Short mmCIF file of C-alpha atoms and ligand atoms in Angstrom, two decimals:
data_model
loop_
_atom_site.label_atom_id
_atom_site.label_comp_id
_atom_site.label_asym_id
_atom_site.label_seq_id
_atom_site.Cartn_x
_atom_site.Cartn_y
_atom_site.Cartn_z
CA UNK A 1203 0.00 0.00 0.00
CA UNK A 1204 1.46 3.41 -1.02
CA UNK A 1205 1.60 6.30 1.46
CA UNK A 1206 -0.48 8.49 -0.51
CA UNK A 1207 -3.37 5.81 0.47
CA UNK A 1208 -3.23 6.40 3.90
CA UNK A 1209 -2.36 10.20 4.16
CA UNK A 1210 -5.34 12.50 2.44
CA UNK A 1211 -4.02 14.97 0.66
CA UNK A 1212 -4.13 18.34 2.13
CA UNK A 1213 -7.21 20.30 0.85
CA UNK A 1214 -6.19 23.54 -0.60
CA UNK A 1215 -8.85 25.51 0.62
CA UNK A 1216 -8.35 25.66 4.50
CA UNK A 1217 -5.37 23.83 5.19
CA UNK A 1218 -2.17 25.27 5.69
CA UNK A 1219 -0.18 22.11 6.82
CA UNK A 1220 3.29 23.37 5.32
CA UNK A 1221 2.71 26.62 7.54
CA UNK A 1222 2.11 24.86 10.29
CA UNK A 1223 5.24 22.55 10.37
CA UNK A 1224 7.32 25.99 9.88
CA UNK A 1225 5.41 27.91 12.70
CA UNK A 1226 6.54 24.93 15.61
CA UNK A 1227 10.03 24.81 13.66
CA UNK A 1228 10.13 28.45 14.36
CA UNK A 1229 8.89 28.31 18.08
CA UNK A 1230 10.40 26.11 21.01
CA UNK A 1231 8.34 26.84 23.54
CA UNK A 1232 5.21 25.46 22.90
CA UNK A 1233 1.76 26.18 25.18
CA UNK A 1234 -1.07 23.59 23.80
CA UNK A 1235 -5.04 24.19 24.36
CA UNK A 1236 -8.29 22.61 23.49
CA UNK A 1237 -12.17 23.19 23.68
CA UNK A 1238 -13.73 23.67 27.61
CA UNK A 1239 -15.51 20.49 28.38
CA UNK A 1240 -12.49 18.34 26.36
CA UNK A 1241 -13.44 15.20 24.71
CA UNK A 1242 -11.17 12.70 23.19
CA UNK A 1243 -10.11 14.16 20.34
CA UNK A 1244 -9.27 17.17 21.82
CA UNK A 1245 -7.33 15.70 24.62
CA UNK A 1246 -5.92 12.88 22.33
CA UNK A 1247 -5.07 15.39 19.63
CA UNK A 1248 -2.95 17.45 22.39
CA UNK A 1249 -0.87 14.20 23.85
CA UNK A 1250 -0.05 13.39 20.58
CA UNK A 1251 1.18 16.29 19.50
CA UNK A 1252 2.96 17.26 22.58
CA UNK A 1253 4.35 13.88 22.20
CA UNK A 1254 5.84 14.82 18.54
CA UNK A 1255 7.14 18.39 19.38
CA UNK A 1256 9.14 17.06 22.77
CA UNK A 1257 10.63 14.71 21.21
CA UNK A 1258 11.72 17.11 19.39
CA UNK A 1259 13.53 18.58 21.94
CA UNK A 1260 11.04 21.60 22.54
CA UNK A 1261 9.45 22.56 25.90
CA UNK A 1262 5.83 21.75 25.73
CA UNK A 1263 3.06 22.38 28.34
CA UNK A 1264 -0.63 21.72 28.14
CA UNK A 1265 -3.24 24.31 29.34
CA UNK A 1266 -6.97 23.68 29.51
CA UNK A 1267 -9.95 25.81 31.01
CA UNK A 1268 -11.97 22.57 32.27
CA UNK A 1269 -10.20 19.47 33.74
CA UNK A 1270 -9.74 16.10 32.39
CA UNK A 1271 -12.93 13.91 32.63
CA UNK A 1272 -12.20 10.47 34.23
CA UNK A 1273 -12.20 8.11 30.80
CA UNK A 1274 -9.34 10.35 29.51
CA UNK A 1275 -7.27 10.65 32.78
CA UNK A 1276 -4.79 7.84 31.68
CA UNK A 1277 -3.57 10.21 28.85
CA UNK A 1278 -1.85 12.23 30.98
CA UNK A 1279 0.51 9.79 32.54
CA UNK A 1280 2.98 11.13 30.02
CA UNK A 1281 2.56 14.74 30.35
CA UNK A 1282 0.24 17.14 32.97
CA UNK A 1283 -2.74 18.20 31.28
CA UNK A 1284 -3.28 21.10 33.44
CA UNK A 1285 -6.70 23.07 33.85
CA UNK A 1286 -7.49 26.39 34.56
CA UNK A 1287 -6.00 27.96 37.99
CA UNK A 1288 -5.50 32.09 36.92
CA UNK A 1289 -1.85 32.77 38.52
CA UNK A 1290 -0.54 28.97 36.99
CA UNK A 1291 -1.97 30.37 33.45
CA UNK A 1292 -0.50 33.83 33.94
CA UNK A 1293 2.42 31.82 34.80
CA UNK A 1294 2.40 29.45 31.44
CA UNK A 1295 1.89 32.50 28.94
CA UNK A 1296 4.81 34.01 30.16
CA UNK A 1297 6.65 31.27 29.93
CA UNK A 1298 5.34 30.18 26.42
CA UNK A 1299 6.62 31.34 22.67
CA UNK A 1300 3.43 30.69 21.03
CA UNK A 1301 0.02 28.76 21.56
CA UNK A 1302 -1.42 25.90 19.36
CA UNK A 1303 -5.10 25.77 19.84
CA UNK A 1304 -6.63 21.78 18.99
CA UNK A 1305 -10.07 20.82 17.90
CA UNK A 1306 -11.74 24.36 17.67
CA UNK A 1307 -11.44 27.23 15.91
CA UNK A 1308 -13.58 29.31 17.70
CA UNK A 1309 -11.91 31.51 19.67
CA UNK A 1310 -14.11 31.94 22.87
CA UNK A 1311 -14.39 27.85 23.10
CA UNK A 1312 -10.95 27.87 24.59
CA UNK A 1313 -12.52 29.25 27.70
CA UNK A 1314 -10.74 31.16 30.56
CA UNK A 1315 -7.63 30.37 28.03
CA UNK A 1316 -8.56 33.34 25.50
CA UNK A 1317 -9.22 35.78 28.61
CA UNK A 1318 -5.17 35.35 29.01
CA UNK A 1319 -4.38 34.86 25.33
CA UNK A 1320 -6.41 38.75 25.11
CA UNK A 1321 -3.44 39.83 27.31
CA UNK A 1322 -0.80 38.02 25.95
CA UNK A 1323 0.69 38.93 22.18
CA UNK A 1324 1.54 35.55 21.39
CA UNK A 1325 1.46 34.19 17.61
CA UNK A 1326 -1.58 31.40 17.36
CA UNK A 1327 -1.77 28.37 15.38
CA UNK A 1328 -5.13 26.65 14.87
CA UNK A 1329 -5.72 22.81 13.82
CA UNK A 1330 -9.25 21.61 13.78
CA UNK A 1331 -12.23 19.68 11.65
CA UNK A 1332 -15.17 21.71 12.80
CA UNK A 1333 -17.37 23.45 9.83
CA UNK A 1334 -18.17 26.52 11.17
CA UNK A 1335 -15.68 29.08 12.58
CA UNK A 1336 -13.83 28.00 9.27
CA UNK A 1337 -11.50 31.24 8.58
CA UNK A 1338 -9.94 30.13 12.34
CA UNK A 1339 -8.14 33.17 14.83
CA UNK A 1340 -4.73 31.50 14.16
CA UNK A 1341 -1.55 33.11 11.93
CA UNK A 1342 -1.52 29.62 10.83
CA UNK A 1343 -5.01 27.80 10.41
CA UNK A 1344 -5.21 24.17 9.74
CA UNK A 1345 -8.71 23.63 9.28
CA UNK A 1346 -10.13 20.30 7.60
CA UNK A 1347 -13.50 19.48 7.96
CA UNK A 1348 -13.72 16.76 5.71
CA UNK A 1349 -11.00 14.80 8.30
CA UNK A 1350 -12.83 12.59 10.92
CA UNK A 1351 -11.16 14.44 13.98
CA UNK A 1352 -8.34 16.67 14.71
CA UNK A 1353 -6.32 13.29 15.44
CA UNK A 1354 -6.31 12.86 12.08
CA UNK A 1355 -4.92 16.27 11.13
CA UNK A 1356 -2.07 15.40 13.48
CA UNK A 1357 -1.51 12.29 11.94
CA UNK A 1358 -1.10 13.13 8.31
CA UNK A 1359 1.05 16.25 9.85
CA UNK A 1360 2.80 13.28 11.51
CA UNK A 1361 3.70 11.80 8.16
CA UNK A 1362 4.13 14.85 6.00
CA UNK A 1363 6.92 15.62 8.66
CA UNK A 1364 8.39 12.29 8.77
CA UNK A 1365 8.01 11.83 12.55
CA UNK A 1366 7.54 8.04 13.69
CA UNK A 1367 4.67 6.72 15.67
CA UNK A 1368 5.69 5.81 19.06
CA UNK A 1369 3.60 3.46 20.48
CA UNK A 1370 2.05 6.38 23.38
CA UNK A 1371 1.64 9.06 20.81
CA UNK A 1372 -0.12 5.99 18.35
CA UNK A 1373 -2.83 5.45 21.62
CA UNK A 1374 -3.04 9.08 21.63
CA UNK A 1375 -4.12 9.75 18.27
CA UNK A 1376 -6.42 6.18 18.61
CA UNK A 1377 -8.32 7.87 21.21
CA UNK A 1378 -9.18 11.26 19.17
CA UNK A 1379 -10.22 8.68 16.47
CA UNK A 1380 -11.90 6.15 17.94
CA UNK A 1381 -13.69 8.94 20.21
CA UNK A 1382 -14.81 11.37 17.20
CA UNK A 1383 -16.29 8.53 14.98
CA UNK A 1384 -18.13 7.02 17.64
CA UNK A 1385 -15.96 3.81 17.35
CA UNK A 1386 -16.43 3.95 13.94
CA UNK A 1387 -19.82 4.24 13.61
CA UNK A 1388 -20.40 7.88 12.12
CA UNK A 1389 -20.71 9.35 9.07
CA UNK A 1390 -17.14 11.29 9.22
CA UNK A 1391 -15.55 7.40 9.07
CA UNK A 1392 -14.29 6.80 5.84
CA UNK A 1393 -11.40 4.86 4.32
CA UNK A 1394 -9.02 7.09 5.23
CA UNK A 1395 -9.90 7.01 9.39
CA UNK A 1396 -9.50 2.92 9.08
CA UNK A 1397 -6.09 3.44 7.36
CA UNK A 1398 -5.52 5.52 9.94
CA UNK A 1399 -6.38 2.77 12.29
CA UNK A 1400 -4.66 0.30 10.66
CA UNK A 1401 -1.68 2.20 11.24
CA UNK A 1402 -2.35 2.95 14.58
CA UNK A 1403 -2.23 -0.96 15.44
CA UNK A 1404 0.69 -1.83 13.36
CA UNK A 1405 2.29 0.35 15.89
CA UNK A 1406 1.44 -0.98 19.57
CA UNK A 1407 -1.95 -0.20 19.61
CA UNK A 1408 -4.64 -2.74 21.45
CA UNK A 1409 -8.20 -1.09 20.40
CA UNK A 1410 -9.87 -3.51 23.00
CA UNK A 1411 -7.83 -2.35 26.09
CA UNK A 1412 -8.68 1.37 24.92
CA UNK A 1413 -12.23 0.79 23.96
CA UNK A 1414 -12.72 -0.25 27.34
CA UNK A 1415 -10.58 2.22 29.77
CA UNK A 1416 -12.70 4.91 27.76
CA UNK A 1417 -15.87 3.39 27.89
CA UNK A 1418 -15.53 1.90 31.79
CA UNK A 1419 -15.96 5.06 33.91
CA UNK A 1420 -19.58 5.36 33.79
CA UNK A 1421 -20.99 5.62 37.53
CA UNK A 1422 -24.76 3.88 37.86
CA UNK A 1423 -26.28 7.26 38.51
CA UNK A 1424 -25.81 7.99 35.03
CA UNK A 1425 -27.09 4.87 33.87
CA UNK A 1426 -30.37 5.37 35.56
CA UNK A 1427 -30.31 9.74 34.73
CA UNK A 1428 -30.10 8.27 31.02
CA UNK A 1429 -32.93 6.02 31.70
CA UNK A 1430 -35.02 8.39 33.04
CA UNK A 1431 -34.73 10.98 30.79
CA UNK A 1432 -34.61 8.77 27.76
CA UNK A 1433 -38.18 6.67 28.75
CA UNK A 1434 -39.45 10.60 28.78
CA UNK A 1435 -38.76 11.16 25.37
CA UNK A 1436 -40.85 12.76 22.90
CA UNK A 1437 -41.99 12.04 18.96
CA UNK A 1438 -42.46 14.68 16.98
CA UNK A 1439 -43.19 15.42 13.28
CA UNK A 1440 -44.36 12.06 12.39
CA UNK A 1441 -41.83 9.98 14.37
CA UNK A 1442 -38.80 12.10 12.30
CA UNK A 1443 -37.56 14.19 15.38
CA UNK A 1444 -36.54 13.24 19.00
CA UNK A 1445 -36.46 15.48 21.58
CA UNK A 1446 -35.01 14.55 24.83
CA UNK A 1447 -34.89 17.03 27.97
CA UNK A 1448 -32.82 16.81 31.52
CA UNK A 1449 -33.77 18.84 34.06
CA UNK A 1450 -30.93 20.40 37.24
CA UNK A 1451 -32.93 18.83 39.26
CA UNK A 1452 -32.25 15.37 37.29
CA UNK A 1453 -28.77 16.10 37.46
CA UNK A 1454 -28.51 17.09 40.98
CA UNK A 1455 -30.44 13.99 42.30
CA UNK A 1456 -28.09 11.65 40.51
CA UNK A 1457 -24.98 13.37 41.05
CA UNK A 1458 -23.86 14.42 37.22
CA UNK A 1459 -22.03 17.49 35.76
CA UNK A 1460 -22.66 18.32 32.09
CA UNK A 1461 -20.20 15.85 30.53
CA UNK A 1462 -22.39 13.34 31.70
CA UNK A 1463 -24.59 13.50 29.10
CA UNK A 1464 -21.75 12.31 26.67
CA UNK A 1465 -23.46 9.81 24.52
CA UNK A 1466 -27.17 9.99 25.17
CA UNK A 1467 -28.30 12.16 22.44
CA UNK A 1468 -26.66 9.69 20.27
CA UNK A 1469 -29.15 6.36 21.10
CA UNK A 1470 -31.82 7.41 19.88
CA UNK A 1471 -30.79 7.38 16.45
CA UNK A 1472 -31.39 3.96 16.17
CA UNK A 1473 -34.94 4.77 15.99
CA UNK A 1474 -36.29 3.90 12.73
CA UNK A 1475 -37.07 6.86 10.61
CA UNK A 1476 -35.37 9.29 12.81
CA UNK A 1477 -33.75 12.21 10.77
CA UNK A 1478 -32.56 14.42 13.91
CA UNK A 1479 -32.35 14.10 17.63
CA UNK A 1480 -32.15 17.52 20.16
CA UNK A 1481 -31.75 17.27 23.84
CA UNK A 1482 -31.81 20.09 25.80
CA UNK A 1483 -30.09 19.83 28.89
CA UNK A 1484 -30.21 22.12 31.54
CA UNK A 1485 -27.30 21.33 33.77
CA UNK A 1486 -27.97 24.87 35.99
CA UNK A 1487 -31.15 27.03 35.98
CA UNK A 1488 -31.00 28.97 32.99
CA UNK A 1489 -28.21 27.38 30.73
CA UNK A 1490 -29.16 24.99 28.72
CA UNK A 1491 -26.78 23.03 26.38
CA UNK A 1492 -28.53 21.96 23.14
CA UNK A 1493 -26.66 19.01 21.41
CA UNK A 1494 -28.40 18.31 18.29
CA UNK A 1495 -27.20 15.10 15.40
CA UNK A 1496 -28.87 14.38 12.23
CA UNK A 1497 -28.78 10.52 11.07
CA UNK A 1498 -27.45 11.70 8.14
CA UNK A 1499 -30.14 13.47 5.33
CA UNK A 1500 -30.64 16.95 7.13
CA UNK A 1501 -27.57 19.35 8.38
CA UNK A 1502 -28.10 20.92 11.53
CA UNK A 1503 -24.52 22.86 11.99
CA UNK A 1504 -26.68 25.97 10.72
CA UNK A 1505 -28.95 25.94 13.24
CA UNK A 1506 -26.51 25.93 16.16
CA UNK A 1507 -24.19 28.54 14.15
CA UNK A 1508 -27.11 30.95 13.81
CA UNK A 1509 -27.66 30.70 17.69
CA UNK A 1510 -23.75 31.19 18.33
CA UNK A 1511 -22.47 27.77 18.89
CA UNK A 1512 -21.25 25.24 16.09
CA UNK A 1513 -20.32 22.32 15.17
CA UNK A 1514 -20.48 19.73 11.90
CA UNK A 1515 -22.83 19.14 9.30
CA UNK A 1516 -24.81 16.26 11.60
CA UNK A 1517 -23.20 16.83 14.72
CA UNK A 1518 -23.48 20.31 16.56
CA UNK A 1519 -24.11 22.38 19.86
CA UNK A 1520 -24.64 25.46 21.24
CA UNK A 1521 -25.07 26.92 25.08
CA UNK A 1522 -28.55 29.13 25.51
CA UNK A 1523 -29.62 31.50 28.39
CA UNK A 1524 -32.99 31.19 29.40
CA UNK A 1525 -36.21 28.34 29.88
CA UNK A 1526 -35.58 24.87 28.31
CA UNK A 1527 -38.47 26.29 26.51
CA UNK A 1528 -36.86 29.29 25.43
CA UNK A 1529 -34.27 26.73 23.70
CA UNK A 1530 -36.90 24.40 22.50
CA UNK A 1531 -38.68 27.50 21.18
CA UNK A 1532 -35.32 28.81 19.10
CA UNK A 1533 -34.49 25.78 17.79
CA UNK A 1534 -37.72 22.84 17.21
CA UNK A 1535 -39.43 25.55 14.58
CA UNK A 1536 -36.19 25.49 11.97
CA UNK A 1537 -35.80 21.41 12.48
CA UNK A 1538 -38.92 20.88 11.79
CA UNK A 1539 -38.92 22.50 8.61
CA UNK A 1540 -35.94 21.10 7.82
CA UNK A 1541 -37.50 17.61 8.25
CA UNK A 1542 -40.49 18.69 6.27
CA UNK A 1543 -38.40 19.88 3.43
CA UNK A 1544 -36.59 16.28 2.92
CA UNK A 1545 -40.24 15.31 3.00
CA UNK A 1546 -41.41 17.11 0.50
CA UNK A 1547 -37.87 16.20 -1.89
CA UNK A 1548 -39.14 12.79 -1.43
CA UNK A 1549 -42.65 13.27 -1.91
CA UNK A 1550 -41.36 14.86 -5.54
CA UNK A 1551 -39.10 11.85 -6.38
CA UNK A 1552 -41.88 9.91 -6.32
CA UNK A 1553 -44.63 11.51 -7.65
P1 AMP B 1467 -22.05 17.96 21.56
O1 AMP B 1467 -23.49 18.04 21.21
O2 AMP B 1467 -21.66 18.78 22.73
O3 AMP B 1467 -21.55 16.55 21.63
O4 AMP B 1467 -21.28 18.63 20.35
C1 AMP B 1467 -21.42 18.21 19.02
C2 AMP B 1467 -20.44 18.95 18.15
O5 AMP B 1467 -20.75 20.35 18.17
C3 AMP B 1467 -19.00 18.86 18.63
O6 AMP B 1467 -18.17 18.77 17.49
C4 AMP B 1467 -18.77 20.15 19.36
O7 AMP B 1467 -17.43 20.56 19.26
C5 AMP B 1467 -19.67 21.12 18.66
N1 AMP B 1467 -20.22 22.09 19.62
C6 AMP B 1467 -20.93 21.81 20.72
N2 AMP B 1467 -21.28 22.93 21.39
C7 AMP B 1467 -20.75 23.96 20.69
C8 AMP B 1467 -20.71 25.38 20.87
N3 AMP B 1467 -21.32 25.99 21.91
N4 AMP B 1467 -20.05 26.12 19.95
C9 AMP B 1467 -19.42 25.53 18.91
N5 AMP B 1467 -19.41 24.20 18.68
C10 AMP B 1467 -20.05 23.42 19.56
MN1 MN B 1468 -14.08 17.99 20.37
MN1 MN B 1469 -13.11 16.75 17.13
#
């Protein structure tokens, strides 16, 4: 199998991959961020690289606003992943040449991290997949929306710079991966993300043992919150929508922060005829996160851009003030007539 298989080809339009391998070449000290509430791309995506660049011989540190959620704590046996604390952060900038922001391009995702960064002149460099936020806030924007996860950005940068896979920065990148693509389940999975994988076995990597110390952390409070709030859920628009709420109270009573809800708006999907699926989640009175996914005809990345938030064509968010029925009431109206327009497209095709 030829390289050129297994690396995609950097897209012209929004990638600046060459750029990117001259901006670390150019800085040594290296300060490394991601979204707040990480996931495993975003934390993956960081070890990884910090991985690369030390070995490298280049100081690297890793500075979050949120801290690491329990399934991802084992990536930072080789490095601190360190979350916010304001005089530590103060402390990092200063000691930093230049900041390389993972998985989002948008700046005010990075949290407590751009209130420092607004203080700080410190040249930016921005590698993500996400569609929206696309110009990035970087000098030097690596932005590839048609790659799986920003794993996979680091990976072909891997390659085009010739660095090997070590077998901790392979598990790394695995995680982002297997994390993004929902175990490869998702529409972003293509042949490129199982070449990828391929790849990432051939070089030490054991997909059970990290499917499970990902997938193990779970606490039975959060097995019963999803039962609850998934035998509430509701039908709409003929059996084409899902909407599923949780309430503070919910979340109080069975002992859960936000990132609990990691996974539920994906099940019910596998609802027949399901185009979309919203859950509005009110983790304190008066925020409520809206996750919405599309099984794959409608795009709902608009809807959550419009409303400030973001996302990808059939996966997005976005964080509202107000009533869940505020939320409900900004968002439901434009699904449905999303839903109803693949209706009538179908309606058409076989008239
Ligand atoms: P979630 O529903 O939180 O699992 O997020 C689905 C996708 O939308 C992920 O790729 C997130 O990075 C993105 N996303 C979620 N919330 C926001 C937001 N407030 N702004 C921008 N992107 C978001
Ligand atoms: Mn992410
Ligand atoms: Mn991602």
């Amino acid at each position: 199998m030829s390289d050129a298989a297994v690396s995609r080809p950097s897209p012209a339009l929004h990638s600046d991959r060459r750029a990117f391998l001259d901006f670390v070449a150019r800085h040594s000290r290296l300060l490394l961020t991601t979204h707040i509430n990480p996931d495993g791309d975003g934390l993956g995506s960081e070890v990884a690289l910090a991985l690369w660049l030390r070995s490298q011989g280049k100081q690297v540190r890793v500075l979050n606003d949120s801290v690491v959620p329990h399934a991802f704590a084992f990536l930072a046996r080789h490095l601190p992943l360190e979350s916010w604390e304001p005089e530590r952060a103060e402390q990092l900038f200063n000691e930093s040449d230049a900041l390389i922001v993972l998985d989002t391009s948008n700046r005010q995702r990075i949290g407590r991290v751009a209130e420092v960064l607004a203080r700080h002149v410190m040249p930016v460099a921005v590698v993500d997949h996400h569609v929206t936020h696309q110009r990035g806030f970087g000098q030097v924007n690596v932005i590839e929306p048609e790659a799986s996860s920003t794993g996979e950005i680091v990976f072909d940068l891997m390659r085009e710079a010739g660095v090997p896979l070590t077998p901790e920065i392979a598990e790394a990148l695995y995680v982002a991966l297997m994390t993004d693509t929902g175990s490869f389940r998702y529409s972003n999975t293509d042949s490129h993300a199982h070449h990828m994988a391929a790849e990432l076995l051939a070089n030490g990597v054991d997909p059970q043992r990290l499917h499970s110390q990902v997938h193990t952390h779970a606490s039975a409070g959060r097995l019963r919150f999803f039962g609850e709030v998934l035998s509430a859920l509701e039908l709409l628009d003929d059996g084409k929508v899902v909407v599923l709420e949780a309430s503070p109270e919910q979340f109080q009573r069975h002992g859960l922060s936000g990132s609990d809800t990691e996974g539920l708006v994906d099940l019910p999907r596998t609802i027949a005829g399901v185009e979309a699926v919203a859950l509005f989640s009110e983790v304190e009175p008066g925020k409520v996160k809206v996750s919405l996914r599309s099984t794959g005809r409608v795009t709902i990345d608009d809807i959550c851009a419009r409303l400030g938030g973001g996302g990808h064509a059939h996966a997005a968010g976005v964080l509202l003030r107000g009533t869940r029925a505020d939320a409900r009431a900004k968002v439901l109206p434009e699904l449905s007539r999303k839903v109803a327009a693949l209706g009538a497209v179908s309606a058409q095709r076989f008239a």
